Each structure stands twice: as structure tokens, then as C-alpha cells.
């Protein structure tokens, strides 16, 4: 067996510092690009009237949003607000999205994941999780809007997710930060006994568009970093990396890198599902909690070089590849060998009651491309070849998981985290394109001061790898998925919903209804006016009393693609949007007396500037 090759953390700090002195790397690349400009330019040029071949959905990190790009042009098309307020779309202001946000104002969106059918992206839904405030969300790909958000209890920072199983049965949300169950106060001196690394199994009810927690698993108090679901022969299984199996409670930078190895958690979700059906769980604050030290047979540990980061399952479902941020190697493990080790009880002891599989029995090969440092994440092409990002040596390395042979490498600017291949997480990736999601742009774009955007670089992988386009991106793409454009079927306008009691489609049905101190406005927006009460002397005026509780239900009756109206009340800090055909509600207390103009925020017609009204609040007494 090969020895682990751990890098001392001092040396690591040196390498990290080194990545920010690679200044002339990009200068060289630019010159190269200039000399072969024609063909590369043609490859990324999408003439007006034509469209990109792929959608790229990039995580927006601590912006809380998702960014949509076209590939190969690398043009940004859209921002979808998910976990953070967004005044451009009124997200987090209207009643529905405000409720979804659950009182939080921001999120840290890491890994977006498309819904899958038979291991292929089906283009219907997109899932994402929030490390900042422990939530999961689902986005509807007919409208590119967030439809549901769930807060996951006991799991603090579900960084690992979202990776869905082959038919979107589950997404697993293991915790990044161990906390006591219920997140109650508990001294850190009792960390090993009373803290847990709870993983939530989340399901999606497509009919009701609701996320639910099916069950939870009280794993040991370690940090769970990345995960991936099995495919084909390994479809009932999932894997996730751990660090801080030292159970350090302070200065993790040093203390969580003591031991030579951490683990990959390998679990069979069909087994866990069975345990729940058989009642083998404990009720913890209404959650079905499986304790693996009591319920054996669903979870195993696989030793891996210390502090691994990414773990990725090959498209054929045969291997899982762990990358070690502190080691220069990728380790290829075999599912088949792991299943055999489970069957033969080929264990090397246990930790916290969970059996540890023998490393030698499960490991297929250790892959160590020369001078490549800081492997983080791996993607695949149509031939099953692997592409691993090297954070420290700032490159993407192409290699063969079946032989371990290095096939190609290309420098990127700089320090890539993830990369994403076309249809890269499916059972049949497309090849052709890979986008490196780089943490540091440095000198790539016009300077905007001391801090720069992140950078996405498009790599043509159809032959020898070549970076052919670059696009700045807002913080911070931790992952992205790329889907064939024709798989996504958006709607042009919201269909009429006669059952929606808040909707009004005819001018004469508009009205203002008062019940005590509650005021309900049933209004419409159309080019180029608001009508709140068609029968009133001034149909575009809302008059209430100070202290009234106001609901404004607004329907956009322009059933015409792209004719969106906004609705803002000047100095009331309110703004919502109604897309074509959509009905939206805003709810607030009129706690300021005075005269406040209402206006449409979305430029909708030549007379958009005339699309105004007044909100009059009569003072008390
Ligand atoms: Cu490596 Cu959050 Cu996927 Cu960032 S994570 S890089
Ligand atoms: Cu409606 Cu501008």
C-alpha cells in the first residue's frame, strides 16, 4: 500500500500564497489566445437570433442567489433569487416569497442540482441548499422562480448537498457544523458526547411542490463536506467526505488536520428507508432520527487521506473518487469492492459504532499527477474520462479513472474550486465543454478595486484542452450544473387561475374591501396604468388610515410575453413584481401617515413613466 502523502499546513500556506503570484500566467494565455483568435472566437460566438446550446446554473454562494449563463457564449441571462432578498424581482417582499424566506434575509447557496429521471437531468426542477441558514430550496424551471424552501432542524450548514438520487427520490443534507440535537446550548467540553453531525433526508413532493424531511441520521460529530449519489449498479448508495474526525472544537485549521486519515461515509439509503418503515428510529422533536450505533447495517466508513473535499461518482456508477485538499492525490474506490467488503464483514474496527471497511479492500488506485496540488472536484466527459480541479497548482487535470494515467492538463486563472462539464453529473455526460469555476480572477478583467469578481473559464475539451473564453461572475460559484438547452421548457405567460381568489382579470372586478382595520385591494396592472377600483373617482389611488393592515393583490393582465410590471410605494420600502398573467400579494402595515406615490418599477411601455398612482395614509385622530 502506498503511504499517505500529507502536506504540512505551513507548506500548504506557502502554496496558497504562491497561487497569487502567478501573474504572468494570464499574460501568456492572452498572447496565445490572440494568435489563434479566429477559431476560438467562432466557437464561442452565438450570432444574434441564435441561442446557446446549454444553460449553466451557477451557485451564487453567499449572494444567496443562482446565476444563469448561456454556454458557449458565457453570457449571463438571469439571476434567480433563492435565499436572499432581491428588489429587482421583488423577491422577499411579496407575501409568498417573504414566507418562503422564513424571516431570514440572506443565504449561502452552494451546490445546485437538477432533478433527475433514470440518472439523467429531466429539466423540471433545480434544488439547492443554504449553508448560511440551513435551508433547502426548489426552483421551478418553467418559470425560473423559487417555489419552496424548507428549514432543516438539527443540521447546521448543509454544505454537502444538494445531490439527488437517480430518480430524485432523495437529496441528503449532512451537516457541515456539528451541533447538539435541537441546537440547544451545550458546553463544547461535551462535544464528543453531546454534539452530532445530523444528516437530513429530504424528499420532494412534485404534485404539491413541497419539500419534506423524511428522516434524519445522527452521525458522529464530524464535518461532512461533499457528497454524491451512486448511479446504475450503485444507485441505492451514496457517499460523502468527512473532515475533523479528530472532533476538534477550536482552531480547526490546525486541529482538524492531525490524523493521517478521515473517512468517506458510504450509506445505503434503501436500507435507511427500510429502518424507518420498520420503526427503527427515535422521535426527536417530531423528526424520525436514526442512531447508527444502534441501527446497524446501513452505514459504513471508508478510510481516506486526511481532510478530503470532493467525492464524485463516475458516470458508470462503478467508482467513487475522493480528492484530498491537503494531499496531492485522488483516490479511486470501487463500489463493487466496497459491497464485497460489507458482505464479508471485512472491517478494520469501528468508530462511534460504525464499521470501518478495510482501505486495501476497497481502494482501486491512488492517482498522483506530477506536481498537481490541491485536487478538489472531479467531472466527467462522454468517454468517462475525469477532469479534476487543482486549487493550489491552478489547473484542470484530465485523467483516466480506469488506469490512473494523466492525459492532459491546462492552467486556469486562478485557483479553481469546482468545474462543471456539460451534463456532467448524469449517467451520460456530453463532453465538449467544461467550465472552470475559479476563486481568484486577479488580473483577468478591468480592475474594480482591491476585490475582484470570481471567474468562469470555458474549456474546449473536444480535443486537447484549451481555455477559449472567460466570464466574470459574482460571488461565489461553488458549483454549477450544465444542461442541454432543449431540455428546459419555460412558459411564456402565467395561465389564468380562476380558482385564485386574489386574482382579478377584468377591470370591472377590481375593488377595495375594508374589514375593520384590514384593507384588501384587488387590483390589476396593465399597460400603462394601475386599476385598484375601477368604479372610484380615481381608480389608481389607494386610501387607508394610519395603522391599517393592508393587503394589495395585484394581477398583471397583460398576457404578453416579457411584459412585466413592478409595483413600488415611494418611501415605504416596498417593491414587488407581477410577471405576465401573474397575481402577487404584498402585505404590510400602513404605519406612516402621509402622501406616498405608487409607481411601476419595470419599464413596460412608452408610457411607463405615466404608470403611477397614490397611496394616501390618513393620520390617526
Ligand atoms: Cu468545494 Cu462549497 Cu463545493 Cu466551494 S465547495 S469550491
Ligand atoms: Cu408597468 Cu412600467
XYZ file of C-alpha atoms and ligand atoms in Angstrom:
629
model
C 0.000 0.000 0.000
C 1.228 3.454 -0.847
C 1.948 5.798 2.059
C -0.275 8.798 2.649
C 1.467 11.914 1.459
C 0.258 14.616 3.794
C 1.421 18.165 3.251
C 2.360 20.136 6.371
C -0.021 23.018 6.801
C 2.876 25.524 6.714
C 3.804 24.268 3.286
C 0.164 24.478 2.248
C 0.043 28.133 3.313
C 3.083 28.656 1.086
C 1.329 27.082 -1.890
C -1.770 29.154 -1.338
C 0.370 32.310 -1.220
C 2.093 31.112 -4.393
C -1.161 30.979 -6.318
C -1.491 34.735 -6.044
C 1.901 35.445 -7.582
C 1.247 33.651 -10.877
C 0.709 36.997 -12.606
C 2.323 36.244 -15.953
C 0.310 33.053 -16.458
C -2.608 35.052 -17.806
C -0.375 37.333 -19.864
C 0.909 34.253 -21.682
C -2.561 32.867 -22.146
C -3.775 36.155 -23.585
C -0.979 36.230 -26.128
C -1.660 32.644 -27.127
C -5.324 33.430 -27.440
C -4.570 36.458 -29.628
C -2.557 34.406 -32.091
C -5.250 31.765 -32.570
C -8.190 34.086 -32.065
C -10.324 33.266 -35.087
C -11.345 29.709 -34.415
C -11.791 30.200 -30.654
C -13.847 33.338 -31.241
C -16.037 31.477 -33.695
C -16.571 28.666 -31.220
C -17.989 30.953 -28.558
C -19.764 33.400 -30.870
C -23.515 32.912 -30.863
C -24.857 35.267 -33.550
C -27.879 37.414 -32.800
C -31.005 35.382 -33.423
C -29.359 32.140 -32.403
C -29.191 30.715 -28.927
C -26.723 28.926 -26.727
C -26.608 25.120 -26.641
C -26.535 24.860 -22.848
C -27.843 26.566 -19.763
C -25.332 26.836 -16.946
C -26.822 27.230 -13.456
C -24.120 28.566 -11.127
C -24.446 28.712 -7.383
C -24.267 32.280 -6.091
C -22.600 31.362 -2.785
C -23.168 33.991 -0.123
C -25.161 36.164 -2.514
C -27.848 33.570 -1.800
C -28.833 33.553 -5.479
C -28.398 31.416 -8.567
C -26.867 32.792 -11.760
C -27.881 31.549 -15.188
C -25.441 31.684 -18.097
C -25.551 30.515 -21.694
C -22.791 28.219 -22.953
C -20.705 28.590 -25.084
C -21.270 32.362 -25.249
C -20.830 32.711 -21.457
C -23.442 35.476 -21.495
C -25.328 35.940 -18.255
C -29.063 35.575 -18.805
C -30.667 35.713 -15.390
C -30.335 35.844 -11.626
C -32.798 33.665 -9.734
C -33.238 34.893 -6.173
C -33.463 31.918 -3.823
C -32.240 32.586 -0.283
C -31.712 36.372 -0.331
C -33.995 39.330 -0.960
C -33.858 40.807 -4.442
C -35.510 44.116 -5.211
C -35.081 43.607 -8.966
C -37.782 40.947 -8.861
C -39.485 41.898 -5.589
C -38.355 38.535 -4.194
C -38.591 38.503 -0.431
C -41.061 41.415 -0.486
C -44.236 39.783 -1.749
C -46.218 37.625 0.648
C -45.333 34.261 -0.939
C -41.576 34.707 -1.207
C -41.360 36.503 2.145
C -42.988 33.484 3.767
C -40.618 31.155 1.903
C -37.593 33.016 3.246
C -38.735 32.228 6.784
C -37.605 35.531 8.298
C -34.029 35.267 7.037
C -32.508 37.932 4.793
C -29.569 36.058 3.252
C -28.264 32.643 2.383
C -25.125 30.883 1.206
C -26.108 28.794 -1.798
C -23.593 26.076 -2.629
C -24.439 23.141 -4.817
C -27.287 23.397 -7.340
C -28.698 20.074 -8.559
C -31.191 19.323 -11.345
C -33.956 16.839 -10.746
C -33.137 13.515 -12.377
C -35.036 10.703 -14.046
C -33.054 7.496 -14.577
C -29.858 9.339 -13.767
C -30.399 11.999 -16.421
C -31.321 15.656 -15.879
C -35.031 15.930 -16.692
C -35.113 19.744 -16.866
C -38.032 20.133 -14.468
C -36.637 21.296 -11.133
C -33.476 22.643 -9.600
C -32.555 22.119 -5.957
C -30.104 23.996 -3.782
C -29.104 24.296 -0.144
C -28.163 27.170 2.116
C -25.102 26.781 4.328
C -25.771 30.156 5.987
C -29.198 29.473 7.460
C -29.650 25.698 6.975
C -32.340 25.594 4.326
C -33.104 23.711 1.118
C -34.964 25.146 -1.863
C -36.590 24.045 -5.077
C -36.722 26.190 -8.207
C -39.317 25.638 -10.930
C -37.703 25.552 -14.369
C -40.930 26.518 -16.154
C -40.736 29.968 -14.615
C -37.220 30.118 -13.140
C -38.656 31.014 -9.751
C -38.225 29.597 -6.275
C -41.238 27.526 -5.283
C -40.472 26.111 -1.841
C -37.912 26.453 0.925
C -37.578 24.208 3.946
C -35.618 24.876 7.131
C -33.799 21.725 8.262
C -33.599 21.299 12.027
C -30.559 19.696 13.739
C -28.462 20.168 10.588
C -26.255 23.270 10.750
C -24.984 24.258 7.332
C -25.924 21.509 4.843
C -22.861 22.168 2.679
C -22.685 18.633 1.267
C -25.907 18.991 -0.683
C -27.756 19.040 -2.905
C -27.065 15.857 -4.814
C -30.122 13.933 -5.846
C -30.517 10.189 -6.221
C -31.150 8.681 -9.666
C -34.881 9.351 -9.724
C -34.931 12.326 -7.351
C -36.124 10.084 -4.504
C -33.971 11.977 -2.010
C -31.429 14.637 -1.509
C -29.232 14.177 1.504
C -28.274 17.155 3.617
C -25.460 16.261 6.002
C -24.233 18.977 8.339
C -21.023 20.924 7.938
C -21.026 22.044 11.578
C -21.819 19.538 14.308
C -24.342 20.846 16.845
C -26.301 19.286 19.705
C -29.605 17.805 18.570
C -32.199 20.589 18.786
C -29.324 23.102 18.644
C -29.758 23.679 22.381
C -26.971 25.166 24.498
C -24.270 22.637 25.336
C -20.699 23.247 26.531
C -18.052 22.453 23.922
C -16.303 20.394 26.631
C -19.015 17.802 25.983
C -18.568 17.920 22.212
C -17.812 14.248 21.586
C -20.695 13.048 23.759
C -23.437 15.539 23.003
C -22.806 17.033 19.593
C -23.906 15.264 16.423
C -23.422 15.574 12.702
C -27.043 15.137 11.703
C -27.889 14.302 8.097
C -31.386 15.101 6.799
C -33.029 13.030 4.077
C -35.204 15.463 2.118
C -37.882 14.398 -0.353
C -39.716 16.429 -2.954
C -43.462 16.117 -3.371
C -43.784 17.134 -7.011
C -47.581 17.302 -7.001
C -47.825 19.753 -4.128
C -44.424 21.339 -4.876
C -43.322 20.767 -1.277
C -40.013 19.768 0.251
C -40.261 17.429 3.257
C -37.897 15.785 5.705
C -38.346 12.006 5.533
C -35.905 11.129 8.321
C -32.608 12.141 9.863
C -29.450 10.262 10.814
C -27.437 11.194 13.925
C -23.928 10.728 12.519
C -20.796 11.338 14.634
C -19.898 14.985 15.394
C -17.675 15.459 12.370
C -17.804 17.888 9.455
C -19.406 16.499 6.310
C -18.065 18.211 3.239
C -19.239 16.904 -0.131
C -21.401 14.058 -1.278
C -22.586 12.304 -4.387
C -25.273 9.779 -5.119
C -24.488 6.408 -6.674
C -25.547 5.578 -10.223
C -26.731 2.437 -12.018
C -25.335 -0.532 -10.011
C -24.592 1.743 -7.045
C -27.834 3.737 -7.266
C -29.054 2.649 -3.797
C -25.922 4.073 -2.217
C -24.422 7.492 -1.597
C -21.037 8.728 -0.433
C -19.833 11.764 1.472
C -16.491 13.053 2.681
C -15.729 13.964 6.293
C -13.113 16.071 7.991
C -12.438 16.917 11.607
C -12.915 13.309 12.622
C -10.443 14.484 15.315
C -13.514 16.171 16.847
C -11.537 19.360 17.459
C -13.550 22.207 18.977
C -11.202 25.105 18.245
C -8.656 26.271 15.638
C -9.735 23.671 13.104
C -7.111 24.881 10.613
C -4.512 23.085 12.734
C -6.503 20.716 14.928
C -8.678 19.144 12.273
C -5.620 18.094 10.245
C -3.881 16.000 12.910
C -4.848 12.490 11.977
C -3.468 10.948 8.774
C -6.885 9.927 7.628
C -10.500 10.871 7.684
C -13.381 8.897 6.201
C -15.819 8.640 3.411
C -19.240 7.757 4.733
C -20.828 5.148 2.497
C -24.510 4.536 3.100
C -27.344 2.585 1.604
C -30.412 4.805 1.539
C -32.716 1.914 0.690
C -31.606 0.315 3.993
C -32.192 3.545 5.898
C -35.613 3.833 4.288
C -36.370 0.286 5.424
C -35.300 1.086 9.002
C -37.748 3.983 9.051
C -40.544 1.761 7.736
C -39.784 -0.780 10.463
C -39.885 1.900 13.140
C -36.172 1.639 13.912
C -35.762 5.285 14.832
C -36.334 7.614 17.735
C -38.713 10.522 17.729
C -36.670 13.682 18.283
C -38.807 16.835 18.285
C -41.034 15.315 15.621
C -38.145 14.074 13.460
C -37.513 10.394 12.820
C -33.894 10.069 13.987
C -31.815 7.008 13.139
C -28.894 6.376 15.523
C -26.313 4.382 13.522
C -24.652 2.968 16.641
C -27.990 1.304 17.459
C -29.313 0.548 13.964
C -26.546 -1.266 12.111
C -26.315 -2.275 8.512
C -26.905 0.933 6.544
C -23.743 2.964 7.085
C -20.030 2.249 6.689
C -16.784 4.233 6.849
C -14.054 4.078 4.222
C -10.659 5.464 5.312
C -9.295 8.200 3.058
C -6.286 10.556 3.069
C -6.796 13.362 5.588
C -9.209 16.244 5.027
C -10.783 15.172 1.746
C -13.016 17.637 -0.064
C -14.834 16.427 -3.169
C -16.164 12.952 -3.789
C -17.574 12.141 -7.205
C -19.187 9.042 -8.650
C -18.168 8.024 -12.188
C -20.965 8.076 -14.805
C -20.996 4.248 -14.966
C -21.549 4.104 -11.196
C -18.528 1.845 -10.678
C -16.181 4.129 -8.769
C -16.178 6.997 -6.342
C -13.246 9.364 -6.449
C -12.133 11.288 -3.380
C -9.928 14.344 -3.689
C -7.738 15.500 -0.820
C -7.245 19.213 -0.426
C -4.157 18.609 1.735
C -2.835 15.673 -0.290
C -1.708 15.693 -3.910
C -3.645 12.537 -4.720
C -7.058 11.476 -5.910
C -8.151 8.090 -4.608
C -10.354 5.859 -6.699
C -12.565 3.475 -4.732
C -14.607 0.629 -6.157
C -18.272 0.269 -5.232
C -18.144 -3.406 -6.121
C -15.205 -3.971 -3.780
C -16.984 -1.979 -1.076
C -20.112 -4.137 -1.423
C -17.938 -7.255 -1.138
C -16.211 -5.863 1.977
C -19.637 -5.150 3.500
C -20.815 -8.664 2.685
C -17.694 -10.327 4.077
C -17.576 -8.043 7.120
C -14.083 -7.096 6.009
C -13.778 -4.446 8.730
C -10.847 -2.652 10.335
C -12.656 -1.903 13.587
C -15.287 0.752 14.028
C -15.765 4.366 15.088
C -18.751 5.623 17.014
C -20.363 2.256 16.391
C -19.973 2.454 12.606
C -17.895 -0.289 10.913
C -14.752 0.818 9.050
C -14.122 -1.032 5.789
C -10.569 -2.142 5.100
C -8.889 0.531 2.991
C -6.918 -2.009 0.955
C -10.032 -3.985 0.155
C -11.966 -1.014 -1.241
C -9.284 1.187 -2.789
C -8.779 0.734 -6.517
C -5.888 3.140 -7.059
C -4.234 6.311 -5.824
C -3.633 8.826 -8.585
C -0.956 11.421 -8.220
C -0.334 13.580 -11.316
C 3.130 15.094 -11.192
C 3.253 18.425 -9.333
C -0.527 18.679 -9.255
C -1.635 20.076 -5.925
C -4.896 20.607 -4.112
C -7.341 18.388 -6.015
C -10.902 19.442 -5.145
C -13.614 18.268 -7.515
C -13.977 15.907 -10.466
C -16.219 15.970 -13.535
C -16.545 13.555 -16.444
C -16.847 13.553 -20.225
C -18.666 11.302 -22.692
C -15.821 8.769 -22.607
C -15.794 8.530 -18.832
C -12.555 10.474 -18.519
C -12.119 12.521 -15.346
C -11.323 16.228 -15.007
C -10.080 17.285 -11.598
C -9.617 20.884 -10.481
C -6.333 21.631 -8.712
C -6.863 24.564 -6.391
C -3.231 25.063 -5.441
C -1.498 24.446 -8.762
C -4.298 26.353 -10.596
C -5.093 23.859 -13.329
C -7.507 21.245 -14.566
C -6.046 17.757 -14.976
C -7.637 15.206 -17.308
C -7.019 11.595 -16.361
C -8.334 8.103 -16.858
C -10.097 6.631 -13.801
C -9.561 3.116 -15.223
C -5.779 3.393 -15.380
C -4.880 6.478 -13.338
C -2.944 7.834 -16.318
C -2.691 11.615 -16.710
C -3.943 12.527 -20.198
C -3.846 16.317 -20.370
C -3.708 19.431 -18.241
C -4.492 23.110 -18.695
C -3.733 26.121 -16.470
C -6.707 28.238 -15.332
C -6.747 31.713 -13.800
C -6.686 31.054 -10.848
C -7.383 28.546 -8.088
C -10.372 26.621 -9.395
C -12.909 25.289 -6.894
C -15.374 23.213 -8.869
C -15.591 22.746 -12.576
C -18.689 21.708 -14.463
C -18.948 19.546 -17.572
C -21.889 19.517 -19.977
C -24.459 17.164 -18.404
C -21.528 16.231 -16.173
C -23.377 14.572 -13.264
C -25.601 12.370 -15.380
C -25.075 8.749 -16.397
C -24.168 10.064 -19.887
C -22.158 13.298 -19.889
C -21.901 15.176 -23.209
C -18.197 16.047 -23.324
C -17.200 19.074 -25.443
C -17.415 21.750 -22.730
C -16.010 22.169 -19.260
C -16.258 25.392 -17.274
C -13.686 26.005 -14.541
C -15.119 27.996 -11.629
C -12.143 29.957 -10.396
C -11.932 31.566 -6.990
C -9.467 34.250 -7.979
C -9.667 36.380 -11.147
C -6.937 38.815 -10.151
C -5.725 40.419 -13.390
C -8.260 38.808 -15.752
C -10.653 41.768 -16.105
C -10.707 45.556 -15.793
C -9.863 46.382 -12.205
C -12.711 47.211 -9.852
C -10.593 47.896 -6.783
C -8.999 45.626 -4.213
C -11.572 42.847 -4.560
C -12.347 41.209 -7.879
C -15.137 39.047 -9.230
C -14.779 35.299 -9.479
C -14.045 33.943 -12.920
C -15.545 31.222 -15.073
C -13.394 29.913 -17.894
C -14.795 27.900 -20.758
C -12.572 24.996 -21.755
C -12.993 23.190 -25.046
C -12.422 19.531 -24.147
C -13.269 18.075 -27.555
C -9.554 17.739 -28.342
C -6.563 18.934 -26.418
C -7.978 21.008 -23.560
C -7.975 24.720 -24.263
C -9.361 27.718 -22.399
C -11.263 29.695 -25.020
C -13.499 32.118 -23.134
C -13.726 33.772 -19.766
C -16.564 35.498 -17.935
C -16.652 37.286 -14.605
C -19.216 36.023 -12.133
C -20.467 37.414 -8.843
C -19.561 35.679 -5.612
C -19.421 32.874 -5.432
C -19.829 29.905 -7.714
C -19.239 26.801 -5.601
C -20.692 24.578 -8.176
C -22.764 24.719 -11.305
C -24.642 22.305 -13.479
C -24.911 22.500 -17.233
C -27.964 21.175 -19.048
C -28.877 20.857 -22.736
C -30.955 23.919 -23.568
C -33.737 21.936 -25.256
C -34.492 20.038 -22.051
C -35.886 23.161 -20.445
C -39.425 24.161 -21.366
C -40.380 27.534 -19.958
C -43.866 29.051 -20.093
C -44.476 32.389 -21.866
C -47.134 33.764 -19.517
C -48.793 32.602 -16.326
C -52.075 30.901 -17.217
C -55.321 32.375 -15.857
C -56.138 30.883 -12.466
C -59.876 31.359 -11.912
C -59.644 29.472 -8.603
C -57.240 32.042 -7.145
C -59.495 34.280 -5.063
C -56.846 37.034 -5.069
C -56.762 37.229 -8.865
C -58.741 39.792 -10.861
C -58.785 39.618 -14.649
C -61.446 42.208 -15.565
C -61.217 45.923 -14.886
C -64.754 45.978 -13.513
C -63.938 43.294 -10.933
C -61.296 45.447 -9.247
C -62.235 46.587 -5.749
C -61.011 47.792 -2.381
C -62.571 45.900 0.530
C -62.352 47.002 4.145
C -62.864 44.634 7.136
C -62.244 46.517 10.369
C -58.685 47.778 10.097
C -57.835 45.282 7.372
C -57.852 46.628 3.822
C -57.773 44.291 0.808
C -57.039 45.778 -2.592
C -57.878 43.595 -5.612
C -56.154 45.430 -8.427
C -54.729 44.986 -11.878
C -51.633 46.197 -13.648
C -51.741 46.717 -17.412
C -50.026 48.907 -19.975
C -49.874 51.613 -18.709
C -51.925 52.027 -15.566
C -52.872 50.538 -12.236
C -56.548 49.992 -11.529
C -57.328 49.326 -7.888
C -61.011 50.189 -8.043
C -62.472 50.854 -11.489
C -65.589 52.469 -10.056
C -63.754 55.009 -7.895
C -63.254 58.665 -8.843
C -59.511 57.962 -9.066
C -59.060 54.249 -9.899
C -55.299 54.364 -9.307
C -55.413 55.643 -5.727
C -55.438 53.625 -2.505
C -56.507 55.495 0.602
C -56.191 53.953 4.067
C -55.956 55.025 7.704
C -52.713 55.089 9.660
C -52.286 51.709 11.363
C -54.387 49.804 8.834
C -53.219 46.362 7.836
C -53.021 46.430 4.035
C -53.090 43.577 1.508
C -52.560 44.536 -2.110
C -53.379 41.726 -4.536
C -52.173 42.661 -7.975
C -52.721 40.796 -11.238
C -50.835 41.574 -14.423
C -53.488 41.237 -17.152
C -51.036 41.758 -19.992
C -50.949 38.181 -21.233
C -47.986 39.043 -23.367
C -44.526 37.529 -23.035
C -41.986 39.733 -21.242
C -44.442 42.490 -20.268
C -43.686 42.589 -16.571
C -44.933 45.339 -14.258
C -43.458 46.452 -10.974
C -45.284 47.937 -8.024
C -43.441 50.187 -5.583
C -44.624 52.625 -2.933
C -42.178 55.501 -2.665
C -40.573 55.786 0.814
C -42.465 52.748 2.110
C -39.593 50.374 1.304
C -41.886 48.108 -0.699
C -41.490 46.705 -4.182
C -42.957 43.674 -5.897
C -43.181 42.396 -9.438
C -46.039 40.863 -11.417
C -44.984 38.865 -14.458
C -47.402 38.448 -17.395
C -50.569 36.786 -16.095
C -49.246 36.538 -12.547
C -51.047 37.521 -9.337
C -48.930 38.627 -6.416
C -49.771 39.904 -2.948
C -47.961 42.345 -0.726
C -48.919 42.663 2.928
C -47.845 45.441 5.293
C -48.972 47.827 7.997
C -49.527 51.432 6.974
C -47.557 52.749 9.923
C -46.539 56.060 8.339
C -49.161 58.736 7.668
C -48.714 60.910 4.611
C -48.776 61.001 0.820
C -46.775 58.338 -0.996
C -46.554 57.946 -4.773
C -47.070 54.490 -6.261
C -45.188 53.649 -9.439
C -44.354 50.829 -11.811
C -40.671 49.868 -11.456
C -40.372 47.719 -14.565
C -40.113 49.588 -17.874
C -43.191 48.238 -19.659
C -44.287 50.649 -22.409
C -43.716 54.065 -23.920
C -45.991 55.413 -21.191
C -44.285 53.527 -18.363
C -43.441 56.857 -16.688
C -47.207 57.539 -16.527
C -47.897 54.262 -14.713
C -48.360 55.876 -11.313
C -50.852 56.335 -8.505
C -51.014 57.488 -4.921
C -51.039 55.727 -1.593
C -52.689 58.101 0.886
C -52.449 57.365 4.593
C -54.780 59.461 6.727
C -53.208 60.300 10.111
C -54.778 58.891 13.291
C -57.182 61.085 15.378
Cu -15.559 22.961 -2.996
Cu -18.928 24.630 -1.172
Cu -18.445 22.628 -3.374
Cu -16.770 25.758 -2.851
S -17.262 23.839 -2.220
S -15.145 25.084 -4.067
Cu -45.793 48.858 -15.928
Cu -43.823 50.075 -16.153
